[in-house]
Amino acid sequence: MGATSPSASGLELTMAVPGLSSSSGSEGFVCTTTNNNINSSSKGHGHGHGNMMRDLDMNQPASGGEEEDFLMGSVEEDEEERGAGGPHRPKKLRLSKEQSRLLEESFRLNHTLSPKQKEALAIKLKLRPRQVEVWFQNRRARTKLKHTEMECEYLKRCFGSLTEENRRLQREVEELRAMRVAPPTVLSPHTRQPLPASALSMCPRCERITAATSPRITRPTASPFHPRRPSPAF
DNA sequence: TTCGTCAAGAGGGTGA
DNA sequence: TCACCCTCTTGACGAA
């Protein structure tokens, strides 16, 4: 049986993960509703609606085209369904495939509905505006959840690669520290005696330890690693 | 029986 | 204050 509604598999995901824009999660959810006069069917979000849930079998829409029935709800039916057993949830409404398809289509066009759009869609789908509103709310939440999950996966991967790089850099630091503790012995090209550490420097070309030079005082000595080419400046 | 999905309720936040 | 949204939760329902 097709228990999975089309909405479950048709999540529209348009996130650009690598950017990780801070607006993720709420992007696309900008409220564009206008405060037009919306009739009472969508106000209150169920607060104060009392027994708002109805045992409407939307999979078998009203046969006589009596839209008022689902717009206003049928209290009599409500009472019958609920019986005398006190408050309990009525049967769960399952939207028909066609209703889901149309809702998905609307959602693709717009993630939020103006009151007029909501009203029109509700009439078209033979649902109450409140139901359309709830469907869009849940749909936005599902989209955001998927978005967050993808973001989470991306961050996990980032964490993995950063951890790896961190390890590599720490190894490098350790190596450099080891070099600092026991610098290589460099013999003076003149005296053939080991030079003190203070007389050593890093060759900028190959980044190896060489005898330090002081250009102001003495002419740079040739690197033990890179015998200096004759330069016209000297 | 358990688990995932989803419509709907509840409560809080926000902008006009 | 109102209308709307978001988030969390609840409970019905179908599948495994």
GROMACS .gro file of N, CA and C in nm, chain A residues 153-217:
model
  195
  153GLU      N    1   2.582   1.670   0.803
  153GLU     CA    2   2.672   1.577   0.735
  153GLU      C    3   2.793   1.651   0.680
  154TYR      N    4   2.765   1.766   0.622
  154TYR     CA    5   2.874   1.845   0.564
  154TYR      C    6   2.973   1.888   0.673
  155LEU      N    7   2.920   1.932   0.787
  155LEU     CA    8   3.007   1.976   0.896
  155LEU      C    9   3.088   1.861   0.952
  156LYS      N   10   3.026   1.742   0.953
  156LYS     CA   11   3.101   1.625   0.999
  156LYS      C   12   3.220   1.599   0.909
  157ARG      N   13   3.196   1.610   0.779
  157ARG     CA   14   3.307   1.587   0.685
  157ARG      C   15   3.414   1.693   0.704
  158CYS      N   16   3.370   1.817   0.724
  158CYS     CA   17   3.466   1.925   0.748
  158CYS      C   18   3.548   1.896   0.872
  159PHE      N   19   3.481   1.852   0.975
  159PHE     CA   20   3.549   1.824   1.100
  159PHE      C   21   3.655   1.716   1.079
  160GLY      N   22   3.619   1.615   1.002
  160GLY     CA   23   3.714   1.507   0.976
  160GLY      C   24   3.839   1.555   0.906
  161SER      N   25   3.819   1.635   0.803
  161SER     CA   26   3.937   1.678   0.728
  161SER      C   27   4.019   1.779   0.807
  162LEU      N   28   3.950   1.861   0.887
  162LEU     CA   29   4.024   1.957   0.969
  162LEU      C   30   4.103   1.886   1.079
  163THR      N   31   4.045   1.782   1.132
  163THR     CA   32   4.116   1.704   1.234
  163THR      C   33   4.243   1.644   1.174
  164GLU      N   34   4.227   1.592   1.055
  164GLU     CA   35   4.342   1.532   0.987
  164GLU      C   36   4.451   1.637   0.963
  165GLU      N   37   4.409   1.752   0.918
  165GLU     CA   38   4.507   1.857   0.890
  165GLU      C   39   4.572   1.905   1.019
  166ASN      N   40   4.492   1.910   1.123
  166ASN     CA   41   4.546   1.951   1.252
  166ASN      C   42   4.656   1.854   1.297
  167ARG      N   43   4.629   1.725   1.279
  167ARG     CA   44   4.729   1.625   1.317
  167ARG      C   45   4.858   1.646   1.237
  168ARG      N   46   4.839   1.668   1.109
  168ARG     CA   47   4.955   1.685   1.022
  168ARG      C   48   5.037   1.806   1.065
  169LEU      N   49   4.966   1.916   1.094
  169LEU     CA   50   5.037   2.037   1.134
  169LEU      C   51   5.107   2.018   1.268
  170GLN      N   52   5.044   1.944   1.355
  170GLN     CA   53   5.109   1.922   1.484
  170GLN      C   54   5.235   1.838   1.469
  171ARG      N   55   5.230   1.742   1.379
  171ARG     CA   56   5.352   1.663   1.353
  171ARG      C   57   5.462   1.754   1.301
  172GLU      N   58   5.419   1.844   1.216
  172GLU     CA   59   5.517   1.937   1.157
  172GLU      C   60   5.579   2.024   1.266
  173VAL      N   61   5.494   2.071   1.356
  173VAL     CA   62   5.543   2.153   1.467
  173VAL      C   63   5.644   2.075   1.549
  174GLU      N   64   5.610   1.950   1.576
  174GLU     CA   65   5.701   1.867   1.655
  174GLU      C   66   5.835   1.853   1.584
  175GLU      N   67   5.830   1.835   1.457
  175GLU     CA   68   5.955   1.820   1.381
  175GLU      C   69   6.038   1.948   1.389
  176LEU      N   70   5.967   2.060   1.376
  176LEU     CA   71   6.039   2.188   1.381
  176LEU      C   72   6.098   2.210   1.520
  177ARG      N   73   6.022   2.171   1.621
  177ARG     CA   74   6.073   2.186   1.758
  177ARG      C   75   6.198   2.101   1.776
  178ALA      N   76   6.193   1.982   1.722
  178ALA     CA   77   6.308   1.892   1.735
  178ALA      C   78   6.429   1.955   1.668
  179MET      N   79   6.407   2.018   1.557
  179MET     CA   80   6.519   2.083   1.487
  179MET      C   81   6.575   2.195   1.572
  180ARG      N   82   6.485   2.264   1.644
  180ARG     CA   83   6.529   2.377   1.723
  180ARG      C   84   6.611   2.329   1.843
  181VAL      N   85   6.575   2.220   1.901
  181VAL     CA   86   6.645   2.169   2.018
  181VAL      C   87   6.785   2.122   1.979
  182ALA      N   88   6.795   2.054   1.870
  182ALA     CA   89   6.924   2.003   1.827
  182ALA      C   90   6.955   2.049   1.686
  183PRO      N   91   6.998   2.173   1.674
  183PRO     CA   92   7.024   2.223   1.539
  183PRO      C   93   7.141   2.149   1.476
  184PRO      N   94   7.137   2.137   1.351
  184PRO     CA   95   7.248   2.066   1.284
  184PRO      C   96   7.377   2.143   1.302
  185THR      N   97   7.482   2.068   1.314
  185THR     CA   98   7.614   2.132   1.328
  185THR      C   99   7.661   2.185   1.193
  186VAL      N  100   7.685   2.314   1.193
  186VAL     CA  101   7.733   2.374   1.069
  186VAL      C  102   7.875   2.426   1.093
  187LEU      N  103   7.962   2.380   1.011
  187LEU     CA  104   8.102   2.422   1.028
  187LEU      C  105   8.127   2.552   0.954
  188SER      N  106   8.208   2.633   1.017
  188SER     CA  107   8.245   2.758   0.951
  188SER      C  108   8.329   2.726   0.828
  189PRO      N  109   8.296   2.788   0.718
  189PRO     CA  110   8.374   2.760   0.597
  189PRO      C  111   8.517   2.808   0.609
  190HIS      N  112   8.539   2.900   0.709
  190HIS     CA  113   8.673   2.954   0.721
  190HIS      C  114   8.758   2.876   0.821
  191THR      N  115   8.696   2.858   0.940
  191THR     CA  116   8.775   2.796   1.047
  191THR      C  117   8.755   2.648   1.057
  192ARG      N  118   8.652   2.601   0.993
  192ARG     CA  119   8.615   2.459   1.002
  192ARG      C  120   8.573   2.421   1.143
  193GLN      N  121   8.537   2.523   1.223
  193GLN     CA  122   8.487   2.497   1.359
  193GLN      C  123   8.335   2.506   1.357
  194PRO      N  124   8.269   2.431   1.443
  194PRO     CA  125   8.122   2.441   1.450
  194PRO      C  126   8.079   2.582   1.483
  195LEU      N  127   7.979   2.629   1.414
  195LEU     CA  128   7.927   2.764   1.438
  195LEU      C  129   7.826   2.759   1.552
  196PRO      N  130   7.820   2.865   1.634
  196PRO     CA  131   7.715   2.872   1.738
  196PRO      C  132   7.577   2.886   1.673
  197ALA      N  133   7.474   2.844   1.749
  197ALA     CA  134   7.338   2.849   1.695
  197ALA      C  135   7.300   2.989   1.652
  198SER      N  136   7.350   3.089   1.728
  198SER     CA  137   7.313   3.227   1.695
  198SER      C  138   7.369   3.269   1.560
  199ALA      N  139   7.466   3.193   1.513
  199ALA     CA  140   7.526   3.229   1.384
  199ALA      C  141   7.457   3.158   1.268
  200LEU      N  142   7.351   3.085   1.302
  200LEU     CA  143   7.283   3.010   1.197
  200LEU      C  144   7.154   3.080   1.156
  201SER      N  145   7.114   3.056   1.036
  201SER     CA  146   6.986   3.109   0.988
  201SER      C  147   6.929   3.014   0.885
  202MET      N  148   6.805   3.042   0.849
  202MET     CA  149   6.737   2.956   0.753
  202MET      C  150   6.759   3.009   0.613
  203CYS      N  151   6.801   2.923   0.526
  203CYS     CA  152   6.815   2.964   0.386
  203CYS      C  153   6.675   2.985   0.328
  204PRO      N  154   6.649   3.105   0.280
  204PRO     CA  155   6.514   3.133   0.228
  204PRO      C  156   6.482   3.053   0.104
  205ARG      N  157   6.580   3.007   0.037
  205ARG     CA  158   6.554   2.936  -0.089
  205ARG      C  159   6.514   2.792  -0.064
  206CYS      N  160   6.587   2.727   0.019
  206CYS     CA  161   6.556   2.585   0.038
  206CYS      C  162   6.513   2.555   0.180
  207GLU      N  163   6.508   2.658   0.266
  207GLU     CA  164   6.465   2.643   0.404
  207GLU      C  165   6.551   2.542   0.481
  208ARG      N  166   6.679   2.547   0.454
  208ARG     CA  167   6.770   2.463   0.534
  208ARG      C  168   6.856   2.554   0.619
  209ILE      N  169   6.909   2.495   0.724
  209ILE     CA  170   6.991   2.574   0.816
  209ILE      C  171   7.125   2.606   0.751
  210THR      N  172   7.157   2.732   0.755
  210THR     CA  173   7.286   2.773   0.699
  210THR      C  174   7.356   2.864   0.799
  211ALA      N  175   7.479   2.896   0.772
  211ALA     CA  176   7.550   2.992   0.856
  211ALA      C  177   7.489   3.130   0.835
  212ALA      N  178   7.455   3.195   0.947
  212ALA     CA  179   7.394   3.327   0.937
  212ALA      C  180   7.495   3.426   0.886
  213THR      N  181   7.445   3.528   0.822
  213THR     CA  182   7.534   3.632   0.771
  213THR      C  183   7.486   3.767   0.814
  214SER      N  184   7.574   3.858   0.826
  214SER     CA  185   7.537   3.994   0.860
  214SER      C  186   7.582   4.085   0.749
  215PRO      N  187   7.489   4.123   0.662
  215PRO     CA  188   7.528   4.197   0.543
  215PRO      C  189   7.597   4.328   0.572
  216ARG      N  190   7.567   4.389   0.692
  216ARG     CA  191   7.628   4.519   0.717
  216ARG      C  192   7.775   4.506   0.754
  217ILE      N  193   7.803   4.399   0.826
  217ILE     CA  194   7.937   4.389   0.881
  217ILE      C  195   8.029   4.311   0.789
   0.00000   0.00000   0.00000
